[in-house]
């Protein structure tokens, strides 16, 4: 069923265009596919195509709402066909009774084609604003204000069960974002205990437990997924598995109606002319029944509130006002704690999931610069830095080939780094001994480099000096390189040496470096130079990371 | 998922037989998706004493979609097509819920027979006409006759 729905409407609509497609190009599967491309390939457009072209041209020229294009092209075509058909009927007064009956039957059986994934990917709320850009002014105002509060949203397929699916997905996702593995065990135990309620409400455990088992299995999968970071994708896949999500939704339905049946005093006064049993059998349990307001309340009471999840429903409708109304279903007294929010966007008859910025899990952007490192202290940047980038941050290093740059120096064959791989690759061992440099910091600059394997280098922690490192312009890389290659001898100076005003800012003075064994002034250095060592420099940084590194180095 | 659930349902049926469903078994042993059932005509109705054969086809995504159930034995009922055996029951269409099983669905069919049906959306027009005209005696007589002829013969 899903595959049929996902077929592009172009595919049904304009097969003749594909005649002109180069074989194998399959443009209609290409997300970057623009209508303009194939339009140009149609040599002799038919009137209908011209109409379509006018529409597309309007779109391409950026006029979002061309005057005559308010009706979708497909509908207009059908209208056109209908007019043609009516004209050809001539003086027929109207359809006969049989035809009317037939049309009524077709109308009754008509179901709008449901498209899209069961649960979509998270996207920006501004897309909703764009979607309503040509709608009623009330909608325009309300959707314009939507992104101010809600940054993202997630579409849910509108097949009748969207409300159930949105809440169920939100429930699991909130648990994932909560990030506490114990919470999953807790919830599984709690849902298991609700089995008694279901039995008490008259549901056959033999049938009910199949659905419940899928929920428990998903909880367990998410718990393990939490550890390796796959929980979100596991959840996404589970809810896009038609069968699986049906089972979970059925579980939710069963819980909800069992809860209502066992707590009739809370709900019966809201029912007009229906008993609780009738309501459950007709409005909750059937596969096609939508999430009513009363069942939403009951679902919140049985599933969300005891878990400490707050439910917010944002109503986007044509009621007056500048912002969409929001109704919050607090956990109330059922739970004294709060683990998160589910926010759903309700457009009459349909639910989507929404997110405020604080609902989103922390985004782990690959850290490339020290500046970002400082703002995300939990992240270990050294593992993420690709080597060339990192190398260019070091004065005197070549962007193009960091190893070559220092291989020519006399340090290459020294036993300086023991098992350091680049050292061993030196083609021409030179036996010149390491001479203590008069300027230890600058000499250290050249020996610092072979430790290019990033994990040996502790990340700088001091902000001012990080800034200095960061400001090394990449544009000067080529001059670095030539400089490095042209320099020979036991000591390879860097261009920084020539600029006296910069030398005092040299990043090699960082306390981290000074305290590391790469510093010849450090006692752990194999070529330790005692005369350079100042005990008072040793413990300048009270930083825990620095001291740990020193002991491990 | 469908077969796992069906096996479970069949096992439960054998362990705990239903008073309404006398037989429920696969037509052939290697295909669980085609079942045969024998339904007992409800007591104290015109169907009493009749045994009705039904065929049940299980869709691949059962229980997300309802099984399709047809009468094999002609059943004279306003909501059952006398010739094709088609049953008009909301449970088998829009009101389906996976919380129902095959056995409980068959029980619902038996209840439909006992409740006399809904003559305003008939599949058996002759019988519905009698009922709508208020000729309950005539309708019951017709049902009794048809049950005797078709469902009690053997």
XYZ file of C-alpha atoms in Angstrom:
707
model
C 0.000 0.000 0.000
C 2.716 2.413 0.966
C 4.599 1.989 -2.283
C 1.566 2.903 -4.278
C 1.104 6.048 -2.340
C 4.625 7.128 -2.758
C 4.434 7.181 -6.479
C 4.993 10.630 -7.798
C 2.000 12.354 -9.201
C 4.072 13.301 -12.215
C 4.306 9.665 -12.957
C 0.585 9.324 -13.453
C 0.061 12.675 -14.858
C 2.398 13.334 -17.704
C 3.702 10.087 -19.035
C 4.273 11.709 -22.375
C 7.103 13.769 -20.956
C 9.081 10.728 -20.229
C 9.301 9.926 -23.872
C 11.825 12.704 -24.122
C 13.833 11.668 -21.144
C 17.265 10.291 -21.806
C 17.180 6.640 -20.860
C 18.128 5.781 -17.353
C 17.979 9.287 -16.082
C 14.907 8.715 -13.922
C 14.447 12.335 -13.179
C 11.295 11.883 -11.217
C 13.159 10.039 -8.526
C 15.709 12.767 -8.242
C 15.016 15.150 -5.386
C 16.933 17.869 -7.195
C 14.727 17.420 -10.198
C 13.158 20.637 -11.333
C 10.245 20.841 -13.746
C 12.125 23.351 -15.871
C 14.500 20.671 -17.070
C 11.990 18.449 -18.698
C 9.876 21.287 -19.873
C 12.643 22.353 -22.205
C 12.773 18.908 -23.702
C 9.226 18.927 -24.982
C 9.356 20.101 -28.548
C 5.670 20.548 -29.413
C 3.568 21.207 -26.362
C -0.082 20.425 -26.473
C -2.472 23.078 -25.143
C -2.678 21.255 -21.882
C 1.026 21.212 -21.580
C 1.165 24.886 -22.392
C -1.180 25.477 -19.545
C 1.057 23.474 -17.328
C 4.054 25.351 -18.613
C 2.436 28.632 -17.812
C 1.960 27.367 -14.323
C 5.530 26.247 -14.031
C 6.834 29.442 -15.533
C 4.866 31.331 -12.970
C 6.528 29.282 -10.285
C 9.949 29.707 -11.749
C 9.631 33.423 -12.047
C 9.065 33.558 -8.377
C 5.495 34.782 -8.391
C 4.240 32.351 -5.885
C 0.572 32.969 -6.543
C -0.153 33.597 -10.190
C -3.664 34.890 -10.641
C -5.278 31.962 -12.363
C -3.304 29.228 -10.725
C -5.058 28.907 -7.425
C -6.596 25.598 -8.353
C -4.069 22.782 -8.630
C -3.374 21.829 -12.188
C -4.732 18.365 -11.702
C -8.086 19.574 -10.485
C -8.307 22.109 -13.269
C -7.709 19.406 -15.794
C -10.473 17.329 -14.356
C -12.767 20.341 -14.476
C -11.760 20.873 -18.051
C -12.533 17.281 -18.928
C -15.821 17.513 -17.121
C -16.760 20.604 -19.105
C -15.821 18.934 -22.341
C -17.841 15.888 -21.409
C -20.856 18.000 -20.509
C -20.607 19.973 -23.713
C -20.521 16.813 -25.779
C -23.632 15.558 -24.030
C -25.426 18.397 -25.728
C -28.962 19.051 -24.638
C -29.017 16.408 -21.902
C -30.736 18.069 -18.981
C -28.558 16.317 -16.418
C -27.388 12.977 -15.216
C -30.046 10.353 -14.824
C -30.974 8.934 -11.475
C -28.834 5.881 -12.034
C -25.852 8.018 -12.841
C -26.475 10.079 -9.750
C -26.629 6.949 -7.664
C -23.424 5.761 -9.220
C -21.746 9.101 -8.564
C -22.989 9.094 -5.002
C -21.572 5.630 -4.548
C -18.207 6.711 -5.934
C -18.290 9.770 -3.736
C -19.000 7.696 -0.669
C -16.215 5.321 -1.485
C -13.771 8.091 -2.243
C -10.805 8.234 0.029
C -8.167 10.877 -0.497
C -4.866 9.469 -1.507
C -2.706 9.363 1.562
C 0.879 10.220 0.906
C 4.107 10.580 2.725
C 5.937 8.458 5.244
C 4.115 7.254 8.326
C 6.393 9.450 10.354
C 8.547 11.971 8.546
C 11.922 13.435 9.299
C 12.242 16.463 11.468
C 12.079 19.655 9.449
C 11.927 23.351 10.011
C 8.626 24.882 11.045
C 9.132 27.620 8.485
C 8.014 25.019 5.958
C 4.531 25.228 7.448
C 4.613 28.976 6.983
C 5.559 28.491 3.366
C 2.804 25.917 2.975
C 0.195 28.415 4.132
C 1.669 31.405 2.333
C -1.270 31.526 -0.046
C -3.972 30.526 2.397
C -6.461 32.386 4.508
C -4.997 35.519 6.214
C -5.679 34.035 9.634
C -3.545 31.043 8.726
C -0.836 33.261 7.293
C -0.581 35.236 10.512
C -0.692 32.195 12.716
C 1.829 30.193 10.746
C 4.142 33.182 10.616
C 4.208 33.216 14.386
C 4.650 29.476 14.664
C 8.421 29.306 14.076
C 9.002 31.836 16.827
C 8.168 29.228 19.425
C 8.462 25.950 17.639
C 11.610 25.395 15.657
C 10.927 22.012 14.080
C 8.096 19.737 13.212
C 7.606 16.227 11.928
C 4.883 15.156 9.580
C 2.680 12.215 10.416
C 0.734 10.465 7.703
C -2.860 11.560 7.786
C -4.525 8.175 7.464
C -6.864 8.498 10.419
C -4.496 7.134 13.011
C -2.226 10.183 12.875
C -3.108 11.408 16.354
C -2.379 8.036 17.889
C 0.813 7.731 15.915
C 1.987 11.218 16.816
C 1.456 10.674 20.541
C 2.946 7.184 20.525
C 5.993 8.388 18.602
C 6.325 11.368 20.883
C 6.133 9.121 23.923
C 9.031 6.956 22.806
C 10.999 9.920 21.520
C 10.661 11.787 24.792
C 11.989 8.754 26.600
C 14.936 8.669 24.194
C 15.645 12.358 24.669
C 15.371 11.891 28.390
C 18.363 9.611 27.967
C 17.899 7.550 31.105
C 18.112 3.827 30.446
C 16.389 3.049 33.719
C 13.379 4.988 32.564
C 12.818 2.421 29.833
C 12.792 -0.426 32.330
C 10.512 1.571 34.546
C 8.087 2.226 31.711
C 8.101 -1.385 30.600
C 7.234 -2.482 34.107
C 4.512 0.106 34.335
C 2.966 -0.856 30.978
C 3.145 -4.528 31.965
C 1.243 -3.775 35.122
C -1.429 -2.094 33.038
C -2.131 -5.543 31.588
C -4.304 -6.171 34.620
C -6.343 -3.127 33.742
C -6.839 -4.442 30.228
C -7.916 -7.829 31.515
C -10.271 -6.152 33.947
C -11.737 -4.141 31.092
C -12.536 -7.374 29.284
C -9.749 -7.536 26.731
C -8.495 -10.965 25.916
C -4.948 -11.140 27.145
C -4.101 -13.681 24.482
C -4.835 -11.116 21.778
C -3.732 -8.073 23.669
C -0.290 -9.290 24.644
C 0.874 -9.478 21.020
C 0.556 -5.731 20.693
C 1.981 -5.053 24.100
C 4.981 -7.249 23.330
C 5.858 -5.041 20.385
C 5.816 -1.981 22.601
C 8.012 -3.677 25.167
C 10.367 -4.873 22.449
C 10.660 -1.353 21.115
C 11.359 -0.012 24.595
C 14.135 -2.554 24.996
C 15.572 -1.841 21.557
C 15.607 1.848 22.304
C 17.319 1.231 25.593
C 20.167 -0.602 23.911
C 20.115 1.942 21.124
C 20.636 4.642 23.694
C 24.082 3.285 24.418
C 25.361 3.231 20.853
C 23.455 6.320 19.771
C 21.135 4.561 17.317
C 17.980 5.010 19.360
C 16.564 7.749 17.175
C 16.996 5.819 13.956
C 15.615 2.641 15.556
C 12.540 4.581 16.587
C 12.175 6.170 13.189
C 12.366 2.802 11.439
C 9.963 1.175 13.869
C 7.329 3.781 13.233
C 7.766 3.539 9.500
C 7.170 -0.202 9.629
C 3.474 -0.355 8.870
C 2.772 -3.550 10.781
C 4.875 -2.695 13.767
C 3.444 0.760 14.257
C -0.069 -0.674 13.850
C 0.664 -3.041 16.713
C 1.963 -0.262 18.888
C -0.982 1.962 18.069
C -3.347 -0.896 18.854
C -1.600 -1.309 22.164
C -2.158 2.381 22.873
C -5.795 2.087 21.863
C -6.272 -0.924 24.108
C -4.648 0.838 27.044
C -6.746 3.928 26.487
C -10.062 2.165 26.304
C -9.192 -0.155 29.182
C -8.350 2.911 31.229
C -11.606 4.590 30.328
C -13.620 1.481 31.088
C -12.009 1.098 34.488
C -12.268 4.795 35.347
C -15.748 5.609 34.068
C -16.325 8.343 36.635
C -13.616 10.475 35.028
C -14.983 10.338 31.534
C -18.649 9.418 31.411
C -19.821 12.987 31.972
C -18.125 14.044 28.735
C -20.051 11.577 26.653
C -23.304 12.649 25.089
C -25.711 9.816 24.528
C -23.026 7.169 24.559
C -21.851 4.784 27.172
C -18.161 4.372 27.818
C -18.293 0.904 26.244
C -19.905 2.259 23.109
C -17.412 5.079 22.896
C -14.493 2.704 23.270
C -15.828 0.229 20.740
C -16.763 2.843 18.181
C -14.330 5.705 18.669
C -11.154 4.167 20.027
C -10.679 0.544 19.080
C -11.441 0.520 15.338
C -8.321 0.783 13.197
C -9.652 3.796 11.357
C -10.883 5.808 14.316
C -9.188 9.102 14.913
C -7.943 10.465 18.166
C -10.834 12.354 19.722
C -10.355 14.945 22.368
C -11.715 12.614 25.034
C -9.534 9.719 23.978
C -6.611 12.130 23.877
C -7.294 12.981 27.489
C -7.552 9.329 28.432
C -4.390 8.455 26.513
C -2.584 11.237 28.309
C -3.900 9.957 31.646
C -2.822 6.387 31.099
C 0.366 6.782 29.098
C 1.915 10.211 29.450
C 1.059 11.599 32.845
C 2.417 8.727 34.958
C 5.606 8.859 32.901
C 6.026 12.528 33.689
C 5.470 13.721 30.152
C 3.626 16.943 29.466
C 1.445 17.119 26.411
C 0.922 20.351 24.525
C -1.556 20.656 21.715
C -1.232 23.639 19.412
C -4.457 24.318 17.578
C -3.963 25.813 14.154
C -7.423 26.778 12.991
C -9.283 29.836 11.809
C -10.221 31.120 15.205
C -9.338 34.807 15.571
C -5.953 35.690 16.977
C -2.402 36.141 15.849
C -0.931 32.977 17.297
C -2.158 29.416 17.320
C -3.843 28.480 20.578
C -2.032 26.077 22.782
C -3.519 23.745 25.329
C -1.247 22.088 27.813
C -2.134 18.783 29.422
C 0.014 18.764 32.515
C 0.923 15.493 34.143
C -0.958 16.787 37.160
C -0.635 14.869 40.348
C 0.048 11.584 38.651
C 3.758 12.268 38.577
C 5.829 14.614 40.596
C 8.541 14.815 37.996
C 8.789 16.033 34.452
C 10.908 14.286 31.866
C 9.873 16.196 28.795
C 7.207 17.486 26.498
C 5.279 16.140 23.574
C 4.008 18.923 21.396
C 1.552 18.226 18.647
C 0.209 20.557 16.044
C -3.497 20.035 15.511
C -5.016 21.149 12.280
C -8.660 20.110 12.178
C -8.580 16.383 11.651
C -4.837 15.999 11.663
C -1.957 15.852 14.090
C 1.736 16.518 13.467
C 4.565 16.537 15.949
C 6.298 19.774 16.868
C 9.429 20.660 18.755
C 10.668 23.607 20.682
C 14.407 24.186 20.494
C 14.907 22.815 24.000
C 13.185 19.539 23.083
C 15.828 18.687 20.579
C 18.722 16.523 21.592
C 22.037 18.351 21.709
C 23.413 18.444 18.223
C 26.866 16.940 17.991
C 28.496 18.961 15.285
C 31.913 17.620 14.342
C 34.286 19.960 16.075
C 36.758 21.534 13.723
C 38.146 24.510 15.541
C 39.284 25.302 18.973
C 36.737 28.039 19.207
C 33.941 25.513 19.021
C 35.777 23.281 21.366
C 35.624 25.914 24.029
C 31.859 26.098 23.758
C 31.359 22.346 23.990
C 33.580 21.262 26.801
C 32.320 17.666 26.895
C 33.627 16.911 23.468
C 37.096 15.668 22.809
C 38.162 17.642 19.774
C 41.434 15.907 19.154
C 39.675 12.855 17.728
C 37.658 14.847 15.296
C 40.340 16.979 13.823
C 41.392 15.754 10.485
C 45.085 15.895 10.186
C 45.713 18.499 7.483
C 43.473 20.978 9.239
C 45.197 20.397 12.432
C 48.616 20.657 10.925
C 47.957 24.030 9.397
C 47.158 25.337 12.779
C 50.740 24.774 13.788
C 53.184 27.414 12.711
C 55.816 26.214 10.346
C 53.804 23.268 9.153
C 52.860 22.497 5.639
C 49.298 21.999 4.618
C 50.214 19.911 1.631
C 52.408 17.313 3.177
C 53.018 17.632 6.827
C 55.411 14.731 7.069
C 57.670 15.763 4.260
C 58.058 19.141 5.821
C 60.062 17.920 8.683
C 61.574 14.767 7.326
C 64.466 16.753 5.955
C 65.370 18.018 9.345
C 67.962 16.426 11.482
C 65.446 15.285 13.997
C 64.205 12.669 11.695
C 66.425 9.846 12.796
C 66.668 10.713 16.393
C 65.070 8.389 18.808
C 63.041 11.252 19.896
C 59.677 9.622 19.708
C 60.552 6.032 19.996
C 58.023 4.188 17.948
C 56.617 7.186 16.128
C 55.837 5.890 12.680
C 56.781 8.908 10.562
C 60.235 8.899 12.034
C 60.876 5.445 10.777
C 59.942 6.379 7.252
C 62.853 8.763 6.984
C 64.667 7.960 3.767
C 68.050 9.443 4.668
C 68.984 9.017 8.257
C 71.197 11.774 9.460
C 73.062 11.137 12.584
C 73.370 14.696 13.726
C 72.591 14.755 17.396
C 69.993 16.955 18.757
C 71.471 20.164 19.887
C 69.792 22.076 22.557
C 68.300 25.079 20.957
C 68.839 28.474 22.399
C 65.156 29.199 22.042
C 63.393 26.228 23.500
C 59.924 27.251 22.455
C 60.778 27.585 18.828
C 62.801 24.492 18.694
C 59.935 22.757 20.241
C 57.860 23.940 17.358
C 59.625 21.652 14.979
C 59.680 18.649 17.208
C 56.103 19.081 18.188
C 55.025 18.232 14.721
C 55.885 14.548 14.388
C 53.342 13.797 17.006
C 50.837 14.377 14.323
C 48.728 11.496 15.435
C 46.214 13.694 17.045
C 45.572 11.674 20.130
C 48.995 12.392 21.469
C 48.281 16.082 21.562
C 46.262 17.246 24.456
C 43.707 19.839 23.457
C 44.532 23.370 24.467
C 42.353 24.622 27.201
C 43.267 28.226 27.551
C 41.077 30.496 25.633
C 43.385 33.412 24.751
C 46.008 31.149 23.329
C 43.500 29.119 21.443
C 42.462 32.272 19.747
C 46.014 32.831 18.709
C 46.187 29.390 17.195
C 42.966 29.891 15.397
C 44.058 33.100 13.768
C 46.872 31.492 11.849
C 45.691 32.234 8.345
C 45.390 29.327 5.977
C 46.388 31.657 3.208
C 49.932 31.632 4.447
C 50.188 27.896 4.125
C 52.130 27.960 0.899
C 54.712 30.312 2.320
C 55.036 27.983 5.275
C 55.684 25.142 2.977
C 58.331 26.803 0.891
C 59.905 28.150 3.968
C 60.070 24.781 5.571
C 61.464 23.072 2.526
C 64.180 25.609 1.965
C 65.417 25.450 5.444
C 68.090 22.907 6.173
C 70.303 22.095 9.062
C 69.762 20.781 12.511
C 67.400 23.509 13.411
C 64.542 24.367 11.192
C 63.306 27.774 12.029
C 59.813 28.902 11.371
C 58.683 32.128 9.889
C 57.502 33.128 13.289
C 61.062 33.537 14.311
C 61.439 36.418 11.896
C 58.594 38.308 13.394
C 59.687 39.451 16.744
C 56.384 40.916 17.675
C 54.651 37.613 17.218
C 57.053 35.456 19.094
C 55.679 36.370 22.435
C 52.287 35.099 21.324
C 53.641 31.899 19.993
C 51.135 29.181 20.786
C 53.965 26.903 21.798
C 54.041 28.648 25.052
C 50.779 27.156 26.039
C 50.938 25.672 29.449
C 49.812 22.388 27.991
C 52.786 22.208 25.738
C 55.135 23.417 28.367
C 53.970 20.701 30.681
C 54.043 17.991 28.092
C 56.889 15.637 27.413
C 57.290 17.169 23.964
C 58.959 20.078 25.617
C 62.656 19.512 25.972
C 62.419 21.544 29.124
C 60.205 18.864 30.579
C 61.733 16.117 32.626
C 59.771 13.424 30.852
C 61.319 14.368 27.550
C 63.968 11.882 26.418
C 66.201 14.808 25.605
C 65.455 16.576 28.759
C 67.585 19.629 29.286
C 67.774 20.196 33.016
C 69.039 23.704 32.701
C 65.876 24.708 30.956
C 63.588 23.301 33.551
C 62.011 25.593 36.042
C 60.068 23.833 38.708
C 57.775 26.782 39.148
C 56.696 26.444 35.515
C 55.808 22.873 36.025
C 52.601 23.387 37.897
C 51.404 26.597 36.425
C 48.205 25.063 35.177
C 46.013 23.665 37.860
C 43.970 22.168 35.029
C 43.051 18.576 35.701
C 43.369 17.552 32.119
C 46.874 18.912 31.904
C 48.074 17.088 34.956
C 46.427 13.873 33.895
C 48.114 14.042 30.560
C 51.438 14.648 32.109
C 51.195 11.578 34.219
C 50.015 9.420 31.356
C 52.634 10.769 28.987
C 3.205 -11.626 12.237
C -0.040 -12.862 10.769
C 0.813 -16.560 10.983
C 2.203 -16.275 14.490
C -0.982 -14.695 15.660
C -3.135 -17.242 13.779
C -1.338 -20.200 15.286
C -1.953 -18.678 18.672
C -5.612 -18.129 17.948
C -6.111 -21.659 16.669
C -4.358 -23.130 19.690
C -6.529 -21.091 21.997
C -9.600 -22.239 20.120
C -8.647 -25.888 20.571
C -7.933 -25.393 24.239
C -11.019 -23.320 24.886
C -13.719 -24.020 22.263
C -16.402 -21.506 21.592
C -20.076 -22.339 21.982
C -20.867 -20.616 18.706
C -18.057 -21.921 16.548
C -18.063 -25.695 16.205
C -15.168 -26.077 13.780
C -12.314 -23.786 12.908
C -9.483 -25.267 10.907
C -7.233 -24.533 7.971
C -8.504 -25.847 4.658
C -5.106 -27.401 4.089
C -2.380 -27.926 6.629
C 0.297 -25.927 4.826
C -1.782 -22.806 4.331
C -2.982 -20.953 7.365
C -4.530 -18.102 5.436
C -7.563 -20.077 4.258
C -9.734 -21.320 7.049
C -13.007 -23.184 7.228
C -15.474 -22.678 10.027
C -18.809 -24.124 11.051
C -21.084 -21.743 12.857
C -24.029 -22.858 14.916
C -27.343 -21.143 14.300
C -28.133 -19.196 17.480
C -30.651 -20.794 19.825
C -34.168 -19.425 20.133
C -34.039 -17.945 16.666
C -35.214 -19.070 13.285
C -31.662 -20.274 12.593
C -31.742 -22.739 15.510
C -30.471 -26.143 14.535
C -28.737 -24.921 11.413
C -25.048 -25.439 10.811
C -23.460 -22.878 8.548
C -20.190 -23.340 6.728
C -18.049 -20.274 6.306
C -14.807 -19.596 4.496
C -12.336 -17.239 6.051
C -9.491 -15.618 4.151
C -6.759 -14.039 6.204
C -5.018 -11.066 4.576
C -1.216 -10.923 4.747
C -1.210 -7.964 7.084
C -3.721 -9.476 9.466
C -4.548 -8.400 12.164
C -4.081 -4.862 10.909
C -6.753 -5.557 8.335
C -9.847 -7.648 8.968
C -10.251 -11.207 7.709
C -12.763 -11.616 4.919
C -15.566 -13.982 5.854
C -18.183 -15.488 3.544
C -21.039 -17.875 4.101
C -20.649 -21.052 2.079
C -23.988 -22.382 3.267
C -26.750 -20.104 1.998
C -27.940 -18.001 4.896
C -31.213 -16.189 4.750
C -30.513 -12.952 6.564
C -31.177 -9.328 5.585
C -27.476 -8.442 5.811
C -26.121 -11.548 4.105
C -26.124 -11.982 0.374
C -28.015 -15.203 -0.195
C -26.100 -16.114 -3.352
C -22.535 -14.983 -2.696
C -22.528 -15.314 1.084
C -21.179 -11.779 1.527
C -21.734 -10.401 5.011
C -22.502 -6.756 5.710
C -21.028 -6.179 9.126
C -19.190 -3.028 10.119
C -16.758 -5.071 12.168
C -15.511 -6.702 8.972
C -14.970 -3.320 7.343
C -14.589 0.045 9.016
C -14.947 -0.954 12.655
C -12.307 -3.640 12.555
C -9.866 -3.636 15.403
C -6.876 -5.928 15.812
C -8.087 -6.612 19.318
C -10.629 -8.951 17.721
C -9.655 -12.436 16.694
C -11.136 -14.819 14.170
C -13.204 -16.592 16.798
C -14.613 -13.417 18.288
C -15.386 -12.163 14.798
C -17.308 -15.366 14.079
C -19.156 -14.914 17.331
C -20.059 -11.428 16.178
C -21.443 -12.926 12.974
C -23.572 -15.272 15.056
C -24.792 -12.316 17.088
C -25.709 -10.581 13.862
C -27.871 -13.581 12.984
C -29.477 -13.632 16.420
C -30.122 -9.894 16.444
C -32.167 -10.133 13.291
C -30.061 -7.721 11.312
C -30.545 -4.267 9.938
C -33.140 -4.298 7.126
C -32.375 -0.711 6.085
C -29.094 -1.625 4.446
C -29.984 -5.021 3.103
C -28.093 -7.525 1.029
C -31.133 -9.825 0.946
C -33.827 -7.587 -0.480
C -36.670 -10.128 -0.368
C -36.294 -10.736 3.328
C -35.701 -7.052 4.081
C -38.923 -6.185 2.277
C -40.879 -8.531 4.504
C -39.263 -7.111 7.603
C -39.795 -3.516 6.581
C -43.428 -4.256 5.839
C -43.688 -5.556 9.375
C -44.412 -9.136 8.378
C -42.308 -10.693 11.102
C -44.151 -13.993 10.932
C -43.565 -14.257 7.211
C -39.924 -13.321 7.581
C -39.339 -15.854 10.315
C -41.073 -18.513 8.300
C -38.884 -17.809 5.311
C -35.736 -17.951 7.413
C -36.833 -21.215 9.049
C -37.559 -22.752 5.682
C -34.254 -21.698 4.190
C -32.322 -22.848 7.245
C -34.058 -26.254 7.077
C -33.458 -26.604 3.377
C -29.837 -25.469 3.250
C -28.329 -25.705 6.710
C -29.910 -28.820 8.223
C -30.029 -31.182 5.312
C -27.042 -33.368 5.940
